Amino acid sequence: MNLARAIPGVFFCIFFVGSCFSNKYVLSVLKFTYPTLFQGWQTCIGALLLLVTGKLGWVEINGFPSRSRSFLCCKTCQKWSSLFLLDGLEKRSSWVKTFSESLMLLSAITLALQNRQFGLNGYIWAVIHFCCVGSYKVFQRNSTSSHLSDLEQQLINYMVSILLLATATHPTGDLFGALDFPFLWSYTFYSGCFASAILGFFLVLASVKLKSGLSLVHCAVWLFLAKILASALSIFIFSIELGPLTLCCILTSHVAEALSIHANSLLES
């Protein structure tokens, strides 16, 4: 891989690590435990920046009819139930891939059961995140979305996320609970929020640029390297207690992801 092709991957790793660290700073260090507000802020800023940069011509955002958007949303709901069935049929073609993803699932469940300090709400939001990611994957697999660019699909994703998070703010109590947050008027809190939103937006742009020039396997390799880099640097930047079981789960997850990438490379070849 030459230097020109490696530059998008390097920028992707930088924005990935920066986005993860800014999120961890706000959520873990400052303990801002109001996910609907924090995620809503990120999606609002991301959608706004995407619209502004599209209007300025810095990124390509073409208009698309409302009927196409509504049709795509309906197809997303219809195909949600078939997501895991289709993926399961594809994964049977490689036992290594099935084994690696089972290892990742096992390590994630073990890590979640060990760290119960997050409370019930943390696990509920983890399930919601899983469902949202699955729905978005169905949307991306929909053949009718082929005429939409990655950034246009991301814009729709932002809009839908804003609506969902806005409706969930009041039932979860985040809107009124945040008023008692001790760092509400702190400079460091707003700096972290702005950094997370801006870095998240640049991460989206870097992801689109990376996918436009590389195969899916090479993109997965860069994502894997970014995760390794974030895991390694977090030990030196944040105060983290790594017990034997936690360290084993992290290493197992990384090894399983490497096996999954290897299995995908064999299927492509």
Short mmCIF file of C-alpha atoms in Angstrom, two decimals:
data_model
loop_
_atom_site.label_atom_id
_atom_site.label_comp_id
_atom_site.label_asym_id
_atom_site.label_seq_id
_atom_site.Cartn_x
_atom_site.Cartn_y
_atom_site.Cartn_z
CA MET A 1 0.00 0.00 0.00
CA ASN A 2 1.55 3.30 -1.12
CA LEU A 3 1.65 6.49 0.91
CA ALA A 4 -1.20 8.20 -0.97
CA ARG A 5 -3.57 5.33 -0.22
CA ALA A 6 -2.44 5.18 3.40
CA ILE A 7 -3.16 8.88 4.17
CA PRO A 8 -6.98 8.45 4.41
CA GLY A 9 -6.45 5.52 6.76
CA VAL A 10 -4.11 7.54 8.97
CA PHE A 11 -6.63 10.39 9.21
CA PHE A 12 -9.38 7.87 9.94
CA CYS A 13 -7.37 6.47 12.86
CA ILE A 14 -6.69 9.98 14.20
CA PHE A 15 -10.36 11.00 14.12
CA PHE A 16 -11.46 7.61 15.49
CA VAL A 17 -9.16 7.88 18.51
CA GLY A 18 -10.02 11.55 19.04
CA SER A 19 -13.75 10.87 18.87
CA CYS A 20 -13.53 7.93 21.29
CA PHE A 21 -11.43 9.88 23.77
CA SER A 22 -13.65 12.98 23.71
CA ASN A 23 -16.73 10.80 24.25
CA LYS A 24 -15.04 8.96 27.10
CA TYR A 25 -14.00 12.24 28.69
CA VAL A 26 -17.55 13.59 28.76
CA LEU A 27 -19.32 10.34 29.65
CA SER A 28 -16.81 8.69 31.97
CA VAL A 29 -14.49 11.36 33.37
CA LEU A 30 -17.10 14.10 33.77
CA LYS A 31 -19.83 11.45 34.28
CA PHE A 32 -22.44 13.11 32.07
CA THR A 33 -24.96 10.24 32.28
CA TYR A 34 -27.63 11.69 29.99
CA PRO A 35 -27.21 9.79 26.70
CA THR A 36 -30.21 11.20 24.82
CA LEU A 37 -28.94 14.76 25.24
CA PHE A 38 -25.33 13.92 24.44
CA GLN A 39 -26.15 11.82 21.39
CA GLY A 40 -28.77 14.34 20.31
CA TRP A 41 -26.16 17.08 20.44
CA GLN A 42 -23.76 15.02 18.33
CA THR A 43 -26.36 14.17 15.70
CA CYS A 44 -27.65 17.76 15.51
CA ILE A 45 -24.16 19.17 14.98
CA GLY A 46 -23.33 16.41 12.51
CA ALA A 47 -26.48 17.06 10.46
CA LEU A 48 -25.91 20.82 10.56
CA LEU A 49 -22.28 20.54 9.44
CA LEU A 50 -23.24 18.09 6.70
CA LEU A 51 -25.92 20.46 5.38
CA VAL A 52 -23.64 23.51 5.55
CA THR A 53 -20.70 21.81 3.87
CA GLY A 54 -23.08 20.45 1.24
CA LYS A 55 -24.44 23.94 0.52
CA LEU A 56 -20.89 25.30 0.27
CA GLY A 57 -19.98 22.54 -2.16
CA TRP A 58 -17.28 21.06 0.06
CA VAL A 59 -19.05 17.69 0.10
CA GLU A 60 -21.50 16.25 -2.39
CA ILE A 61 -25.06 16.27 -1.04
CA ASN A 62 -27.64 16.07 -3.81
CA GLY A 63 -31.35 16.53 -3.34
CA PHE A 64 -33.56 13.44 -3.18
CA PRO A 65 -37.36 13.30 -3.13
CA SER A 66 -39.35 12.86 0.06
CA ARG A 67 -41.15 9.86 -1.34
CA SER A 68 -37.84 8.04 -1.66
CA ARG A 69 -37.04 8.76 1.97
CA SER A 70 -40.40 7.46 3.21
CA PHE A 71 -40.16 4.39 0.99
CA LEU A 72 -36.70 3.62 2.31
CA CYS A 73 -37.91 3.90 5.91
CA CYS A 74 -40.77 1.48 5.20
CA LYS A 75 -38.42 -1.00 3.56
CA THR A 76 -36.10 -0.73 6.56
CA CYS A 77 -38.89 -1.78 8.90
CA GLN A 78 -39.96 -4.60 6.60
CA LYS A 79 -36.47 -6.04 6.29
CA TRP A 80 -35.45 -5.74 9.95
CA SER A 81 -36.69 -9.22 10.79
CA SER A 82 -34.65 -10.79 7.99
CA LEU A 83 -31.35 -9.13 8.89
CA PHE A 84 -29.96 -11.84 11.14
CA LEU A 85 -31.27 -14.66 8.93
CA LEU A 86 -29.50 -13.28 5.86
CA ASP A 87 -26.30 -12.64 7.79
CA GLY A 88 -26.44 -16.11 9.30
CA LEU A 89 -26.72 -17.76 5.89
CA GLU A 90 -23.74 -15.78 4.64
CA LYS A 91 -21.62 -16.57 7.68
CA ARG A 92 -22.13 -20.32 7.26
CA SER A 93 -19.77 -20.13 4.30
CA SER A 94 -16.87 -19.62 6.74
CA TRP A 95 -16.59 -21.42 10.06
CA VAL A 96 -13.68 -19.15 10.99
CA LYS A 97 -15.92 -16.10 10.67
CA THR A 98 -18.65 -17.73 12.74
CA PHE A 99 -16.13 -18.74 15.41
CA SER A 100 -14.53 -15.28 15.53
CA GLU A 101 -17.84 -13.45 15.88
CA SER A 102 -18.94 -15.90 18.59
CA LEU A 103 -15.74 -15.05 20.46
CA MET A 104 -16.45 -11.32 20.14
CA LEU A 105 -19.99 -11.81 21.42
CA LEU A 106 -18.79 -13.93 24.33
CA SER A 107 -16.13 -11.42 25.35
CA ALA A 108 -18.61 -8.52 25.13
CA ILE A 109 -21.19 -10.32 27.31
CA THR A 110 -18.55 -11.32 29.85
CA LEU A 111 -17.21 -7.77 30.03
CA ALA A 112 -20.72 -6.36 30.45
CA LEU A 113 -21.58 -8.81 33.25
CA GLN A 114 -18.35 -8.06 35.06
CA ASN A 115 -18.76 -4.27 34.95
CA ARG A 116 -22.18 -3.85 36.51
CA GLN A 117 -21.53 -0.35 37.78
CA PHE A 118 -23.25 1.07 34.71
CA GLY A 119 -26.66 0.04 36.05
CA LEU A 120 -29.71 -1.16 34.18
CA ASN A 121 -29.99 1.97 32.00
CA GLY A 122 -26.55 1.32 30.54
CA TYR A 123 -27.58 -2.11 29.29
CA ILE A 124 -30.90 -0.82 27.98
CA TRP A 125 -29.12 1.80 25.91
CA ALA A 126 -26.66 -0.83 24.69
CA VAL A 127 -29.60 -2.87 23.35
CA ILE A 128 -31.13 0.24 21.77
CA HIS A 129 -27.80 1.04 20.13
CA PHE A 130 -27.57 -2.53 18.83
CA CYS A 131 -31.06 -2.30 17.32
CA CYS A 132 -30.36 1.08 15.73
CA VAL A 133 -27.11 -0.14 14.19
CA GLY A 134 -28.90 -3.23 12.88
CA SER A 135 -31.66 -1.11 11.37
CA TYR A 136 -29.12 1.15 9.70
CA LYS A 137 -27.32 -1.88 8.27
CA VAL A 138 -30.62 -3.03 6.76
CA PHE A 139 -31.08 0.42 5.29
CA GLN A 140 -27.62 0.30 3.72
CA ARG A 141 -28.26 -3.18 2.28
CA ASN A 142 -31.50 -2.03 0.67
CA SER A 143 -31.01 -2.06 -3.09
CA THR A 144 -33.27 0.98 -3.49
CA SER A 145 -30.73 3.10 -1.62
CA SER A 146 -28.05 2.54 -4.24
CA HIS A 147 -28.81 5.91 -5.85
CA LEU A 148 -27.98 7.65 -2.56
CA SER A 149 -24.38 8.44 -1.68
CA ASP A 150 -22.88 7.48 1.66
CA LEU A 151 -23.15 11.05 2.91
CA GLU A 152 -26.80 11.28 1.85
CA GLN A 153 -27.54 8.07 3.72
CA GLN A 154 -25.68 9.47 6.72
CA LEU A 155 -27.79 12.64 6.56
CA ILE A 156 -30.97 10.54 6.70
CA ASN A 157 -29.46 8.62 9.59
CA TYR A 158 -28.82 11.91 11.41
CA MET A 159 -32.38 13.14 10.84
CA VAL A 160 -33.99 9.93 12.05
CA SER A 161 -31.70 9.83 15.08
CA ILE A 162 -32.61 13.41 16.02
CA LEU A 163 -36.32 12.57 15.96
CA LEU A 164 -35.88 9.41 18.02
CA LEU A 165 -33.63 11.07 20.59
CA ALA A 166 -35.88 14.11 20.88
CA THR A 167 -38.90 11.94 21.67
CA ALA A 168 -36.89 9.91 24.23
CA THR A 169 -35.50 12.90 26.11
CA HIS A 170 -38.55 13.52 28.29
CA PRO A 171 -39.49 9.89 29.17
CA THR A 172 -35.93 9.12 30.28
CA GLY A 173 -35.77 12.24 32.45
CA ASP A 174 -32.53 13.39 30.83
CA LEU A 175 -33.85 16.86 30.02
CA PHE A 176 -34.52 17.83 33.64
CA GLY A 177 -31.79 15.67 35.16
CA ALA A 178 -29.10 17.48 33.19
CA LEU A 179 -30.02 20.75 34.92
CA ASP A 180 -28.44 19.37 38.11
CA PHE A 181 -25.23 18.30 36.37
CA PRO A 182 -22.34 19.80 38.40
CA PHE A 183 -20.24 20.65 35.31
CA LEU A 184 -23.13 22.22 33.39
CA TRP A 185 -21.44 25.63 33.19
CA SER A 186 -17.90 24.31 33.06
CA TYR A 187 -15.57 25.27 30.21
CA THR A 188 -14.13 21.75 30.11
CA PHE A 189 -17.59 20.24 29.71
CA TYR A 190 -18.50 22.36 26.69
CA SER A 191 -15.04 21.88 25.21
CA GLY A 192 -15.49 18.13 25.41
CA CYS A 193 -18.98 18.32 23.88
CA PHE A 194 -17.80 20.48 20.98
CA ALA A 195 -14.77 18.24 20.41
CA SER A 196 -16.92 15.10 20.35
CA ALA A 197 -19.34 16.58 17.82
CA ILE A 198 -16.67 18.00 15.51
CA LEU A 199 -14.43 14.93 15.65
CA GLY A 200 -17.45 12.69 15.09
CA PHE A 201 -18.33 14.64 11.96
CA PHE A 202 -14.78 14.42 10.61
CA LEU A 203 -14.78 10.72 11.41
CA VAL A 204 -17.82 10.30 9.14
CA LEU A 205 -16.03 12.15 6.33
CA ALA A 206 -12.88 10.09 6.85
CA SER A 207 -14.91 6.88 6.79
CA VAL A 208 -16.57 7.81 3.49
CA LYS A 209 -13.20 8.77 1.99
CA LEU A 210 -11.67 5.52 3.17
CA LYS A 211 -14.47 3.38 1.71
CA SER A 212 -14.28 5.19 -1.63
CA GLY A 213 -10.66 4.19 -2.22
CA LEU A 214 -10.27 0.80 -0.56
CA SER A 215 -11.98 -2.56 -0.46
CA LEU A 216 -14.15 -3.60 2.47
CA VAL A 217 -11.40 -5.82 3.83
CA HIS A 218 -8.81 -3.03 3.76
CA CYS A 219 -11.31 -0.70 5.45
CA ALA A 220 -11.85 -3.33 8.14
CA VAL A 221 -8.08 -3.52 8.64
CA TRP A 222 -7.85 0.24 9.21
CA LEU A 223 -10.78 0.07 11.64
CA PHE A 224 -9.05 -2.74 13.50
CA LEU A 225 -5.83 -0.72 13.71
CA ALA A 226 -7.78 2.29 14.99
CA LYS A 227 -9.36 0.18 17.74
CA ILE A 228 -5.97 -1.24 18.75
CA LEU A 229 -4.51 2.27 18.85
CA ALA A 230 -7.41 3.61 20.94
CA SER A 231 -7.17 0.70 23.38
CA ALA A 232 -3.43 1.10 23.82
CA LEU A 233 -3.43 4.88 24.23
CA SER A 234 -6.37 4.89 26.64
CA ILE A 235 -4.25 3.04 29.20
CA PHE A 236 -1.83 5.99 29.36
CA ILE A 237 -4.40 8.80 29.09
CA PHE A 238 -7.22 7.66 31.36
CA SER A 239 -7.26 6.07 34.78
CA ILE A 240 -8.24 2.49 34.01
CA GLU A 241 -8.29 -0.58 36.23
CA LEU A 242 -7.48 -3.62 34.14
CA GLY A 243 -8.19 -6.86 35.93
CA PRO A 244 -7.14 -10.22 34.45
CA LEU A 245 -10.65 -10.99 33.20
CA THR A 246 -11.10 -7.54 31.63
CA LEU A 247 -7.74 -7.74 29.88
CA CYS A 248 -8.56 -11.25 28.66
CA CYS A 249 -11.89 -10.08 27.21
CA ILE A 250 -10.23 -7.17 25.39
CA LEU A 251 -7.48 -9.33 23.94
CA THR A 252 -9.97 -12.03 22.95
CA SER A 253 -12.13 -9.45 21.16
CA HIS A 254 -9.15 -8.11 19.21
CA VAL A 255 -7.98 -11.59 18.24
CA ALA A 256 -11.51 -12.54 17.16
CA GLU A 257 -11.81 -9.42 15.02
CA ALA A 258 -8.48 -10.20 13.36
CA LEU A 259 -9.75 -13.71 12.56
CA SER A 260 -12.95 -12.24 11.13
CA ILE A 261 -10.99 -9.92 8.84
CA HIS A 262 -8.86 -12.85 7.71
CA ALA A 263 -11.98 -14.90 6.96
CA ASN A 264 -13.46 -12.03 4.92
CA SER A 265 -10.24 -11.71 2.95
CA LEU A 266 -10.41 -15.41 2.08
CA LEU A 267 -14.02 -15.04 0.92
CA GLU A 268 -13.12 -12.08 -1.32
CA SER A 269 -10.13 -13.83 -2.89
#
